[in-house]
Coordinates of C-alpha atoms in Angstrom, one line a residue:
Chain X
M26 CA 148.2 116.2 119.0
A27 CA 146.2 119.1 118.2
A28 CA 142.7 119.0 117.5
R29 CA 141.9 117.2 114.3
Y30 CA 138.1 117.9 114.2
S31 CA 137.5 121.1 112.7
V32 CA 134.0 121.7 114.5
A33 CA 135.8 120.9 117.8
R34 CA 138.6 123.2 116.9
A35 CA 136.2 126.0 115.9
A36 CA 134.2 125.8 119.1
R37 CA 137.4 126.0 121.0
Q38 CA 138.5 128.9 119.4
L39 CA 135.6 130.7 120.5
T40 CA 135.6 129.4 124.0
S41 CA 139.1 129.2 124.7
A42 CA 140.3 132.2 126.8
A43 CA 144.3 132.1 125.2
A44 CA 143.8 131.3 121.8
R45 CA 146.9 129.4 121.1
K46 CA 149.0 129.6 117.9
P47 CA 148.8 126.6 116.1
S48 CA 151.7 123.6 117.0
P49 CA 154.7 123.9 115.4
F50 CA 154.9 120.0 115.0
V51 CA 154.7 118.1 111.7
C52 CA 151.3 117.2 112.6
Q53 CA 150.7 120.8 111.9
R54 CA 149.9 119.7 108.6
W55 CA 147.4 117.6 109.5
Q56 CA 145.3 120.4 110.4
Q57 CA 145.2 122.0 107.1
A58 CA 141.9 122.7 105.4
S59 CA 141.1 119.7 103.8
Q60 CA 141.3 120.2 100.0
A61 CA 138.6 119.1 97.7
Q62 CA 139.3 115.4 97.1
R63 CA 141.0 115.1 93.7
L64 CA 140.2 112.1 91.5
F65 CA 143.5 109.9 91.2
S66 CA 144.6 106.8 90.8
V67 CA 148.1 105.8 90.5
S68 CA 149.9 103.8 87.8
A69 CA 149.8 100.3 87.4
A70 CA 153.6 100.0 88.2
L71 CA 152.6 100.6 91.9
K72 CA 150.0 98.1 92.2
E73 CA 152.6 95.6 93.4
K74 CA 153.7 95.7 97.0
K75 CA 156.2 98.2 97.5
Y76 CA 159.0 98.7 100.4
T77 CA 160.7 102.0 101.3
E78 CA 164.1 102.6 103.0
D79 CA 162.5 103.4 106.2
H80 CA 161.1 100.0 106.3
E81 CA 157.3 100.3 105.6
W82 CA 155.5 98.5 103.0
I83 CA 152.7 100.0 100.6
E84 CA 150.1 97.9 98.5
M85 CA 147.4 99.6 96.2
S86 CA 144.1 98.5 96.2
A87 CA 142.8 97.2 92.5
D88 CA 141.4 100.4 91.5
G89 CA 144.5 102.1 92.6
K90 CA 143.0 104.9 94.6
T91 CA 143.7 103.6 98.3
C92 CA 147.1 102.4 99.3
T93 CA 147.5 100.1 102.4
L94 CA 150.6 100.9 104.7
G95 CA 152.2 98.7 107.2
I96 CA 155.7 98.1 108.4
S97 CA 158.1 95.3 107.2
E98 CA 158.5 91.9 108.8
Y99 CA 162.4 93.1 108.8
A100 CA 161.3 96.0 110.9
A101 CA 159.1 94.4 113.3
K102 CA 161.5 91.7 114.1
A103 CA 164.0 94.8 114.4
L104 CA 162.0 96.6 116.7
G105 CA 161.5 93.7 119.2
D106 CA 158.2 93.6 121.1
V107 CA 155.7 96.3 120.1
V108 CA 154.0 97.4 123.4
Y109 CA 152.3 100.8 121.7
I110 CA 151.1 102.1 118.1
E111 CA 150.1 105.6 117.8
L112 CA 147.9 105.5 114.7
P113 CA 147.0 108.4 112.4
Q114 CA 143.3 109.9 112.8
V115 CA 141.1 108.9 109.8
E116 CA 140.7 112.0 107.8
M117 CA 144.0 113.5 108.6
E118 CA 146.0 114.9 105.3
V119 CA 149.4 113.5 105.1
S120 CA 152.0 114.1 102.9
E121 CA 155.1 112.2 101.4
G122 CA 157.7 111.7 104.3
D123 CA 155.5 112.9 107.1
A124 CA 155.7 111.1 110.6
I125 CA 151.9 109.7 110.8
G126 CA 152.5 107.8 114.0
A127 CA 155.2 105.8 115.8
V128 CA 155.6 102.5 117.6
E129 CA 157.2 101.9 120.9
S130 CA 158.9 98.6 121.7
V131 CA 161.4 98.0 124.6
K132 CA 161.9 101.5 125.6
S133 CA 162.3 102.5 122.1
A134 CA 160.1 105.2 120.0
S135 CA 160.6 105.1 116.1
D136 CA 158.1 107.2 113.7
I137 CA 156.0 105.7 111.0
L138 CA 156.5 107.4 107.9
T139 CA 154.2 107.6 104.9
P140 CA 155.7 107.0 101.7
I141 CA 152.7 108.5 100.0
S142 CA 150.8 111.6 100.1
G143 CA 147.0 111.6 100.5
T144 CA 144.0 111.1 103.2
V145 CA 143.7 108.8 105.8
A146 CA 140.8 106.7 105.1
E147 CA 141.0 103.9 107.6
V148 CA 143.3 102.9 110.5
N149 CA 143.5 99.2 111.8
S150 CA 142.1 100.1 115.5
D151 CA 142.9 96.3 116.2
L152 CA 146.5 97.4 116.9
E153 CA 145.3 99.9 119.7
N154 CA 144.3 96.8 122.0
K155 CA 146.7 94.4 120.5
P156 CA 149.9 96.2 119.6
A157 CA 151.8 93.0 119.9
Q158 CA 149.8 91.8 116.6
I159 CA 152.5 94.0 114.6
N160 CA 155.3 91.3 115.7
K161 CA 153.1 88.4 114.6
D162 CA 151.9 89.3 111.1
P163 CA 153.2 92.8 110.2
E164 CA 152.6 92.5 106.2
G165 CA 149.1 91.2 106.7
D166 CA 146.6 91.6 109.6
A167 CA 148.6 94.2 111.2
W168 CA 148.4 96.5 108.7
I169 CA 148.6 100.4 110.0
A170 CA 146.4 102.6 107.7
K171 CA 145.0 103.0 104.5
I172 CA 145.2 106.1 102.5
T173 CA 143.5 107.5 99.6
V174 CA 146.2 108.9 97.3
V175 CA 146.0 112.4 95.8
E176 CA 149.5 111.6 93.8
E177 CA 152.1 109.2 92.4
P178 CA 154.8 109.0 95.1
K179 CA 158.0 110.5 94.4
G180 CA 160.4 108.9 96.6
K181 CA 162.1 105.6 96.1
L182 CA 160.1 102.4 96.6
M183 CA 161.5 98.9 95.9
S184 CA 159.9 95.8 94.9
K185 CA 160.1 92.8 97.4
S186 CA 163.6 91.4 96.0
E187 CA 165.0 94.7 95.8
Y188 CA 164.1 95.2 99.2
T189 CA 165.4 91.9 100.6
E190 CA 168.6 92.6 99.1
F191 CA 168.8 96.3 100.8
T192 CA 168.0 94.6 104.1
E193 CA 170.8 92.2 103.7
E194 CA 173.2 94.8 102.7
A195 CA 172.4 96.5 105.8
Chain K
M5 CA 189.6 122.2 109.5
A6 CA 187.9 121.3 112.6
P7 CA 190.5 123.2 114.7
S8 CA 190.2 126.5 112.9
R9 CA 186.5 126.5 113.2
G10 CA 186.4 125.6 116.4
D11 CA 188.6 129.0 117.3
S12 CA 186.1 131.0 114.9
L13 CA 183.2 129.5 116.9
A14 CA 185.0 130.6 120.1
C15 CA 185.8 134.0 119.0
A16 CA 182.3 134.6 117.8
R17 CA 181.1 133.8 121.1
R18 CA 183.4 136.5 122.7
I19 CA 182.0 139.2 120.4
F20 CA 178.6 137.9 120.9
A21 CA 178.9 138.2 124.5
A22 CA 180.3 141.8 124.8
C23 CA 177.9 143.1 122.5
N24 CA 174.8 141.2 123.8
C25 CA 174.8 142.4 127.3
P26 CA 173.8 146.0 127.3
R27 CA 170.9 145.3 124.7
T28 CA 169.9 142.5 127.1
S29 CA 169.5 144.6 129.9
L30 CA 167.4 147.2 128.2
L31 CA 164.9 144.7 127.2
A32 CA 164.8 141.9 129.9
P33 CA 162.2 143.9 132.2
R34 CA 159.7 144.1 129.3
R35 CA 159.2 140.1 128.3
S36 CA 157.8 137.5 130.6
Y37 CA 160.5 135.4 129.1
S38 CA 162.7 133.5 131.2
S39 CA 165.3 135.5 132.7
L40 CA 167.5 132.7 132.9
L41 CA 167.5 132.7 129.0
M42 CA 167.2 136.4 128.5
G43 CA 170.1 137.2 130.8
R44 CA 172.3 135.3 128.1
T45 CA 170.2 135.5 125.2
A46 CA 170.5 138.3 122.3
P47 CA 167.3 140.4 122.4
W48 CA 167.4 139.6 118.4
S49 CA 166.9 135.9 119.2
L50 CA 163.2 136.7 119.7
S51 CA 162.6 137.4 116.4
L52 CA 164.6 134.0 114.6
P53 CA 164.0 132.3 112.6
S54 CA 162.2 134.6 110.3
K55 CA 165.2 137.4 109.9
R56 CA 168.1 135.3 109.8
P57 CA 170.1 138.0 112.0
V58 CA 173.8 137.9 112.9
A59 CA 173.3 135.5 115.8
Y60 CA 172.3 132.8 113.3
R61 CA 175.2 132.7 111.3
R62 CA 177.5 132.7 114.6
F63 CA 175.8 129.7 115.4
S64 CA 175.0 128.0 112.3
S65 CA 178.4 126.3 112.7
F66 CA 177.3 124.0 115.4
V67 CA 175.1 122.4 113.0
E68 CA 177.7 122.4 109.8
K69 CA 180.3 120.7 112.3
L70 CA 178.0 118.5 113.6
A71 CA 176.6 117.2 110.0
D72 CA 180.5 117.3 108.5
P73 CA 181.1 113.8 107.1
S74 CA 184.5 113.8 108.3
N75 CA 183.5 114.2 111.8
K76 CA 183.1 110.4 112.8
L77 CA 183.5 110.6 116.8
Q78 CA 182.0 113.8 118.4
S79 CA 181.5 114.7 122.3
Y80 CA 179.6 117.4 123.5
I81 CA 178.8 118.6 127.0
S82 CA 176.3 121.1 128.2
S83 CA 176.6 123.9 130.6
S84 CA 172.9 124.5 130.5
D85 CA 170.4 122.9 133.1
D86 CA 167.3 123.6 130.8
P87 CA 165.8 120.0 130.0
Y88 CA 163.9 121.5 127.1
L89 CA 167.1 123.2 125.6
N90 CA 169.1 119.8 126.3
L91 CA 166.7 117.4 124.7
S92 CA 166.6 119.7 121.8
I93 CA 170.0 119.9 121.3
E94 CA 170.4 116.2 121.5
H95 CA 167.2 115.7 119.1
V96 CA 169.4 118.0 116.5
I97 CA 172.2 115.7 117.0
L98 CA 170.2 112.7 116.2
Q99 CA 168.8 114.6 112.9
K100 CA 172.2 115.9 111.8
S101 CA 175.1 114.0 112.6
P102 CA 176.7 112.0 110.0
A103 CA 175.2 108.7 109.5
D104 CA 178.1 106.7 110.1
S105 CA 179.3 108.9 113.3
T106 CA 179.0 108.1 116.9
V107 CA 178.4 111.4 119.4
L108 CA 178.5 111.3 123.0
F109 CA 176.4 114.2 124.7
L110 CA 176.5 114.9 128.7
Y111 CA 173.7 116.9 130.2
V112 CA 172.7 117.8 133.8
N113 CA 169.1 119.3 134.2
R114 CA 167.2 121.3 136.8
P115 CA 164.9 119.6 138.9
C116 CA 162.2 118.1 136.5
V117 CA 159.7 115.1 135.9
V118 CA 160.5 113.4 132.3
I119 CA 157.7 111.1 130.6
G120 CA 158.4 108.8 127.9
R121 CA 157.0 109.6 124.6
N122 CA 153.9 107.6 124.9
Q123 CA 152.8 108.2 128.6
N124 CA 150.3 109.2 130.3
P125 CA 150.9 112.2 132.4
W126 CA 147.8 111.9 134.7
T127 CA 148.9 108.4 135.7
E128 CA 152.5 108.8 135.7
V129 CA 152.9 112.0 137.7
N130 CA 151.7 113.7 140.9
L131 CA 150.6 116.7 139.0
G132 CA 149.1 118.3 142.0
I133 CA 152.5 118.6 143.8
L134 CA 153.9 119.8 140.7
N135 CA 151.7 122.7 140.8
G136 CA 152.1 123.3 144.2
T137 CA 155.9 123.7 143.6
R138 CA 155.5 126.1 140.6
Q139 CA 153.0 128.1 142.8
M140 CA 155.0 128.2 145.7
Q141 CA 158.2 129.4 144.2
N142 CA 156.7 133.3 143.8
P143 CA 156.6 135.3 146.8
K144 CA 158.6 134.9 149.9
G145 CA 161.2 132.7 149.1
S146 CA 160.9 130.6 152.4
E147 CA 160.2 127.6 150.7
P148 CA 162.0 124.4 152.1
P149 CA 164.6 123.1 149.9
A150 CA 162.7 120.0 148.3
M151 CA 160.0 122.4 147.1
R152 CA 161.6 123.7 144.2
P153 CA 160.2 124.5 140.9
V154 CA 159.6 121.1 138.8
D155 CA 159.3 121.2 134.9
L156 CA 157.5 118.7 133.5
V157 CA 158.7 117.1 130.2
R158 CA 157.3 114.8 127.7
R159 CA 160.7 113.5 125.9
R160 CA 160.7 112.0 122.2
S161 CA 162.2 108.7 123.1
G162 CA 160.1 105.7 125.0
G163 CA 160.2 104.4 128.0
G164 CA 159.2 105.3 131.5
T165 CA 159.2 108.3 133.6
V166 CA 162.2 109.6 135.5
F167 CA 163.3 112.6 137.8
H168 CA 166.3 114.6 137.1
D169 CA 167.9 117.2 139.1
E170 CA 171.3 118.5 139.6
G171 CA 172.8 115.0 141.1
N172 CA 171.7 113.4 137.9
L173 CA 173.9 113.2 134.9
N174 CA 172.3 112.3 131.5
W175 CA 174.6 110.6 129.1
S176 CA 173.4 110.2 125.6
I177 CA 174.8 108.1 122.6
T178 CA 173.7 108.6 119.0
C179 CA 175.2 105.9 116.6
P180 CA 174.4 104.3 113.5
R181 CA 171.5 102.2 113.7
N182 CA 173.4 99.2 112.4
D183 CA 176.0 99.0 115.3
F184 CA 173.2 99.6 118.0
T185 CA 172.1 97.3 120.4
R186 CA 170.4 98.4 123.8
D187 CA 173.4 96.9 125.7
K188 CA 176.3 98.5 124.1
H189 CA 176.6 101.6 125.8
A190 CA 175.1 100.5 129.3
E191 CA 178.0 98.4 129.2
M192 CA 180.2 101.3 128.2
V193 CA 178.9 103.0 131.3
V194 CA 179.4 100.3 133.7
R195 CA 183.2 99.9 132.7
A196 CA 183.6 103.8 133.3
L197 CA 181.6 103.2 136.8
R198 CA 184.0 100.3 137.7
K199 CA 186.8 102.2 136.9
L200 CA 185.5 104.6 139.7
G201 CA 185.7 101.9 142.1
I202 CA 181.9 101.2 141.8
Q203 CA 182.4 97.3 141.6
R204 CA 178.6 96.5 142.1
A205 CA 177.8 98.3 139.0
R206 CA 176.2 95.6 136.1
V207 CA 173.7 96.1 133.4
N208 CA 170.2 94.6 134.1
E209 CA 167.7 92.5 131.7
R210 CA 165.9 95.7 131.3
H211 CA 169.2 97.3 129.8
D212 CA 169.2 99.7 132.8
I213 CA 172.1 100.0 135.2
V214 CA 171.8 98.6 138.8
L215 CA 174.1 98.1 141.8
D216 CA 174.0 94.9 143.5
Q217 CA 173.3 94.6 147.2
G218 CA 174.3 91.0 147.5
H219 CA 176.5 90.2 151.1
E220 CA 178.3 87.4 149.9
R221 CA 181.1 87.5 147.2
R222 CA 180.3 84.7 144.6
A223 CA 182.9 84.3 141.6
S224 CA 182.3 86.5 138.5
D225 CA 184.5 87.6 135.6
P226 CA 185.5 90.8 136.1
H227 CA 184.8 91.9 132.6
D228 CA 181.4 90.7 132.6
T229 CA 179.4 94.1 132.7
H230 CA 176.1 92.1 133.3
R231 CA 177.2 90.2 136.5
T232 CA 179.3 91.5 139.5
L233 CA 180.6 89.5 142.8
Y234 CA 177.4 90.4 144.5
T235 CA 174.9 89.6 142.0
V236 CA 172.2 87.3 143.3
D237 CA 169.7 85.0 141.4
Q238 CA 167.2 86.9 139.7
G239 CA 163.9 87.5 141.8
T240 CA 165.8 86.8 145.3
L241 CA 166.8 89.3 147.9
P242 CA 168.2 91.8 148.4
R243 CA 167.1 93.5 145.3
P244 CA 169.5 95.3 143.3
L245 CA 169.0 99.0 143.3
K246 CA 168.5 100.9 139.9
V247 CA 171.1 104.1 139.5
S248 CA 170.7 104.4 135.7
G249 CA 167.1 104.2 133.4
S250 CA 167.5 104.0 129.6
A251 CA 165.2 104.9 126.8
Y252 CA 165.6 104.9 122.8
K253 CA 164.6 106.8 119.7
L254 CA 165.4 105.0 116.5
T255 CA 165.2 106.4 112.9
R256 CA 166.2 104.7 109.8
Q257 CA 170.1 105.1 109.8
R258 CA 170.4 106.2 113.5
A259 CA 169.8 105.2 117.0
L260 CA 169.8 107.5 120.1
H261 CA 170.4 105.8 123.4
H262 CA 170.0 108.2 126.5
A263 CA 169.9 107.6 130.2
T264 CA 169.9 109.0 133.6
T265 CA 172.8 108.3 136.1
L266 CA 172.0 109.0 139.6
L267 CA 175.3 110.2 140.9
S268 CA 174.4 112.3 144.2
S269 CA 170.7 113.3 143.8
P270 CA 169.7 115.4 147.2
N271 CA 166.0 114.4 146.1
L272 CA 166.0 110.6 146.2
H273 CA 163.5 111.0 149.6
I274 CA 160.9 112.8 147.7
I275 CA 161.0 111.2 144.3
P276 CA 158.5 108.7 144.9
Q277 CA 156.0 111.6 145.7
Y278 CA 156.4 113.1 142.4
L279 CA 156.1 109.8 140.5
R280 CA 152.8 108.5 142.5
S281 CA 149.7 109.8 140.8
P282 CA 146.3 110.1 142.9
A283 CA 144.3 108.9 139.3
K284 CA 146.5 106.0 138.7
K285 CA 144.1 103.6 140.0
L286 CA 140.8 105.1 138.2
I287 CA 142.6 105.7 134.5
E288 CA 142.7 102.9 132.0
A289 CA 145.4 103.9 129.7
K290 CA 146.7 102.8 126.7
G291 CA 150.4 103.6 125.9
V292 CA 153.1 102.9 128.0
E293 CA 153.0 102.2 131.7
S294 CA 156.4 102.8 134.0
V295 CA 158.1 100.1 135.9
S296 CA 159.1 101.1 139.2
S297 CA 162.2 100.2 140.6
P298 CA 163.7 101.3 144.1
V299 CA 166.7 103.6 143.3
A300 CA 170.0 104.6 145.1
N301 CA 172.5 107.1 144.3
I302 CA 175.7 106.1 143.2
G303 CA 178.0 108.5 145.4
L304 CA 180.3 109.8 142.9
D305 CA 180.7 113.7 142.1
V306 CA 179.1 114.7 138.8
K307 CA 182.3 116.4 137.1
A308 CA 184.7 113.5 138.1
F309 CA 182.2 111.0 136.6
Q310 CA 182.0 113.2 133.5
K311 CA 185.6 113.3 133.0
C312 CA 185.7 109.2 133.3
L313 CA 183.0 108.6 131.1
Q314 CA 184.4 111.0 128.2
A315 CA 187.6 108.9 128.7
E316 CA 185.8 105.4 128.5
F317 CA 183.9 106.4 125.2
A318 CA 187.3 107.9 123.6
N319 CA 188.9 104.5 124.5
M320 CA 185.9 102.5 123.1
Y321 CA 186.2 104.2 119.9
A322 CA 189.7 105.0 119.8
N323 CA 189.6 102.6 116.5
L324 CA 187.8 105.7 114.8
G325 CA 190.8 108.2 116.1
T326 CA 190.2 110.9 118.7
P327 CA 187.0 113.0 119.0
S328 CA 187.5 115.5 116.2
I329 CA 185.0 117.9 118.1
I330 CA 184.9 118.4 121.7
E331 CA 182.7 121.0 122.8
T332 CA 180.6 122.3 125.2
V333 CA 177.1 123.7 124.4
H334 CA 175.1 126.1 126.4
D335 CA 172.1 128.4 126.8
E336 CA 172.9 130.6 123.5
Y337 CA 172.3 127.7 121.4
L338 CA 168.7 128.3 121.5
N339 CA 169.4 130.7 118.6
I340 CA 170.0 128.1 116.5
P341 CA 166.8 127.6 114.6
E342 CA 167.0 123.9 114.4
V343 CA 167.4 123.7 118.5
R344 CA 164.8 126.5 119.0
K345 CA 162.1 124.5 116.6
G346 CA 162.6 121.5 118.5
Y347 CA 162.3 123.4 121.9
E348 CA 159.3 125.2 121.1
E349 CA 157.7 122.0 119.9
L350 CA 158.4 120.3 123.3
R351 CA 157.0 123.2 125.4
T352 CA 153.5 123.2 123.4
D353 CA 150.5 121.9 125.4
D354 CA 149.7 120.0 122.3
W355 CA 153.0 117.8 122.7
M356 CA 152.8 117.9 126.6
W357 CA 149.1 117.1 127.1
S358 CA 147.3 116.0 123.9
Q359 CA 150.3 113.5 122.4
T360 CA 148.6 111.4 125.5
P361 CA 147.4 107.9 124.1
Q362 CA 143.8 107.1 124.7
F363 CA 142.6 106.8 128.2
H364 CA 139.5 106.2 130.0
L365 CA 138.7 107.6 133.6
S366 CA 136.2 105.8 135.8
L367 CA 134.9 107.4 138.9
D368 CA 132.9 104.7 140.6
P369 CA 129.6 106.1 142.2
S370 CA 129.7 103.8 145.3
V371 CA 133.1 105.5 146.5
D372 CA 133.4 108.6 144.1
I373 CA 131.7 111.2 142.0
G374 CA 130.0 108.7 139.4
V375 CA 131.5 109.9 136.4
D376 CA 133.2 108.2 133.5
M377 CA 135.3 109.9 130.8
D378 CA 137.1 108.7 127.4
V379 CA 139.9 111.2 126.3
H380 CA 141.5 110.5 122.7
H381 CA 144.1 112.7 121.7
G382 CA 143.5 114.9 124.4
I383 CA 140.2 115.5 123.8
I384 CA 137.2 114.4 125.9
K385 CA 135.2 112.2 123.6
S386 CA 132.7 110.6 125.9
V387 CA 131.2 111.7 129.5
D388 CA 128.9 108.9 131.4
F389 CA 126.9 109.5 134.5
K390 CA 126.4 106.3 136.9
G391 CA 124.7 107.1 140.0
S392 CA 125.7 110.8 140.1
L393 CA 124.3 112.8 142.7
L394 CA 124.1 115.6 140.1
S395 CA 120.6 116.6 138.8
T396 CA 119.6 115.4 135.6
E397 CA 120.0 118.9 134.2
A398 CA 123.3 119.5 135.6
Q399 CA 124.4 116.2 134.2
Q400 CA 123.0 117.0 130.5
D401 CA 124.8 120.7 130.9
L402 CA 127.9 118.7 131.8
R403 CA 128.0 116.5 128.9
I404 CA 127.3 119.1 126.5
M405 CA 130.1 121.1 127.9
L406 CA 132.4 118.8 128.0
L407 CA 132.0 117.0 124.7
D408 CA 134.8 117.6 122.3
Q409 CA 136.6 119.9 125.1
K410 CA 140.4 119.8 125.0
L411 CA 141.5 118.6 128.3
Q412 CA 144.7 120.7 128.1
D413 CA 142.5 123.9 128.3
I414 CA 140.9 123.3 131.5
H415 CA 143.4 124.5 134.0
N416 CA 140.9 124.7 136.8
W417 CA 138.1 122.5 136.6
T418 CA 136.4 124.7 139.6
R419 CA 136.6 127.9 137.8
F420 CA 135.8 126.0 134.3
L421 CA 132.7 124.4 135.5
Q422 CA 131.5 127.4 137.7
T423 CA 131.5 130.0 134.9
R424 CA 129.7 127.5 132.6
L425 CA 127.1 125.6 134.8
K426 CA 123.8 127.2 135.2
K427 CA 123.2 126.2 138.5
W428 CA 126.2 125.9 141.0
D429 CA 125.7 124.2 144.0
E430 CA 127.4 122.0 146.8
R431 CA 127.2 118.7 144.3
S432 CA 128.7 120.3 141.4
A433 CA 131.3 122.0 143.5
A434 CA 132.1 118.6 145.0
V435 CA 132.4 117.0 141.2
A436 CA 134.6 119.9 140.2
R437 CA 137.0 119.7 143.5
R438 CA 137.5 116.0 142.8
L439 CA 138.2 116.5 139.2
D440 CA 140.8 119.2 140.1
E441 CA 142.2 116.6 142.2
L442 CA 142.6 113.9 140.0
M443 CA 143.0 115.6 136.5
P444 CA 145.0 118.7 137.1
I445 CA 146.7 120.5 134.1
P446 CA 149.5 122.3 135.7
A447 CA 150.0 126.1 134.3
P448 CA 152.0 126.0 130.8
S449 CA 155.6 125.1 132.0
M450 CA 157.0 128.7 132.0
S451 CA 160.5 129.2 132.6
M452 CA 161.5 130.0 136.5
S453 CA 161.1 133.7 136.4
D454 CA 157.3 133.4 135.3

C-alpha cells in the first residue's frame, strides 16, 4: 500500500530517483491530503447497531462522532477460520464503500468495506497477532476499526432484526 | 441477441486487426513497452482511458455481454499468456458478471511465480534468482531453457505461492456466493480428469487436487471424488502428490475459485528453487505462509484437458442451458478500460511490495550482521543494531537513512548505501552485500522485451 505518512512521502519524493505516479488503487483515496476535520455527529437513528448487506456492522458512540466497525457473526461463520486481517491505517481518510482492509480465511480473501465516510481514529491491533479472535467474538472484542464520521451514511443499513431476516433469505 | 453480438465482435476484431498493423510498426520502436503487446495492440490504446477512442467501443461489448443478466452460463478461454492480463480479465468477470451467473475461464500463463494476496515475497520466493533470470535474458540468447524470464505477481485471492508455466492450466469459476463451497468445483475438475483416465485424482482436505500413490487397490465408490482405489490413510505413506492448488476471492454476492492444474510442466525440477527463500528463517512475518507439498505432472495435453473441462462444466450446469457465451479472450482485451485498470494495479510496486503484511527481519550478530528491522506496509519502521561490526557513527547514519524508507525503492542495497553513507568501508560493504542477498527487490516486472 502506498505511503500513508505524508512526511515520509515528501521525503521520498525528494530522494527517490524515480518519482512514481500515485498508485491507481482504491487506496489512493487514502492518500488524499487530509481535510480540515469538520465537526459532525450523526442522527439519533444511527445510534443503535446497524448492519450492511456486505455483512459489516457499525455502532455509534454516545456522542455520535465515532463509529465502531466490525464484521457480523454471520460473516465470521461463513468465512471459516480467519488467518489474517489487514487493518486500515490510523488517520486514513475513508469514503463510504471503500475497501479499508481484508480478511483471509482458508485461502479466501474478502474485502472489508466501510459503510461510512470519515477518518480512521483507531484500529484493533490485537487482531494482527490474534486474527482468530474474529471467529470468537466478531461483534464484540474483535471489532476492526473506529472511524470519526464526517457525514451521514447514504447506503442501506439494517437493524439487527432486519439483518437477521436478510441473512435468512440468502 | 447473443449470437449477433458475437458476430459483430468478431467482425470488429478483423477490422481492428487490419487497420492496426501499419501504425503499430511505426510506433513500436519508440516505446519501451512490451513488444508482445505492442505487436497486437492499437497505438491509441496508450492514451486510454481518457479519450475513449474507437477501440474502446469495439471491445466494450465484452463487458456488456459479460454483464448481461440473460447470460447465466458463460465460458471463456484466453489465448494470452500474460499473467497480469489474465488475472485482470478474471477480476472483471468477478466484478461484472450477473449475480446469478456461473462463468468458466481457462488460461495458461508464461512462467511466473504467483503469491497470495497476504503473503511476503521475501519469505516465499527466491527473489535473487528471479533477478538472475531477468538479467540473463538480455544479451546472447545462450541461456539454458530453464532460465527464462519469470514474472513475479501478487494475485487478489488468498492462499499460498504457486509456479505457473505453459504446462499448467489455470481454471477459474465465478459463481453465486450462496452456491459456493470450496470443494464443489475441485470435484468438477476431478470428474474431468477421471474421464481422461486419471483414476488416482481426488480432492483432498485442503480442497486441492492430488494423485494418490498407493500400491494396493482398495474398495472405493467410483463416484466419490474425495477417495480413489489408491487412497491411503491420511499421514501414511506413500504421500499423495499435489497437482492442483486452489485459492478464492469472495465478494458479497460472488465467489471466485481459481486453481492451477499441473498437466505437463517442463519445470518441475526447478520449481522448488524458485520457491525457497534464503531469508525465510530470518523473517517473522504476519500474513499467510505457504504450505509446501510435493507436486507432480498429471501427464495430459493442455488442449485436450481444456476441452474436457469445458464439456464437464457444460454438463454440470446443463440445467441452466448451454453456455450462451463461448469466447476466446486475447491480448487486445487490454484495451478494455476495466481490464486495463486492474492490469495496471497489479503491476504497481505498491501492490507487489508494499501490500506485504508487517514483518520483522532479524539478523543475529553471532552468525550474521547484527541488524533488526521492522517493516510495516512496505516501510521500514525500526532499525536496531545488536553487536554490529559497524561503527557507532555508521549505525546512526544508517538508522536515520533507513527509517521511514520505502523498501520497494531500494533496488540495490550496495548502491543505495554507498551513495548515502559518509564512510564506506569493508564492514559497510559486507552489511550491504548481505542485505542484497536477503532482501532484493527485483527490477519492476517489465514485459519480456524490456
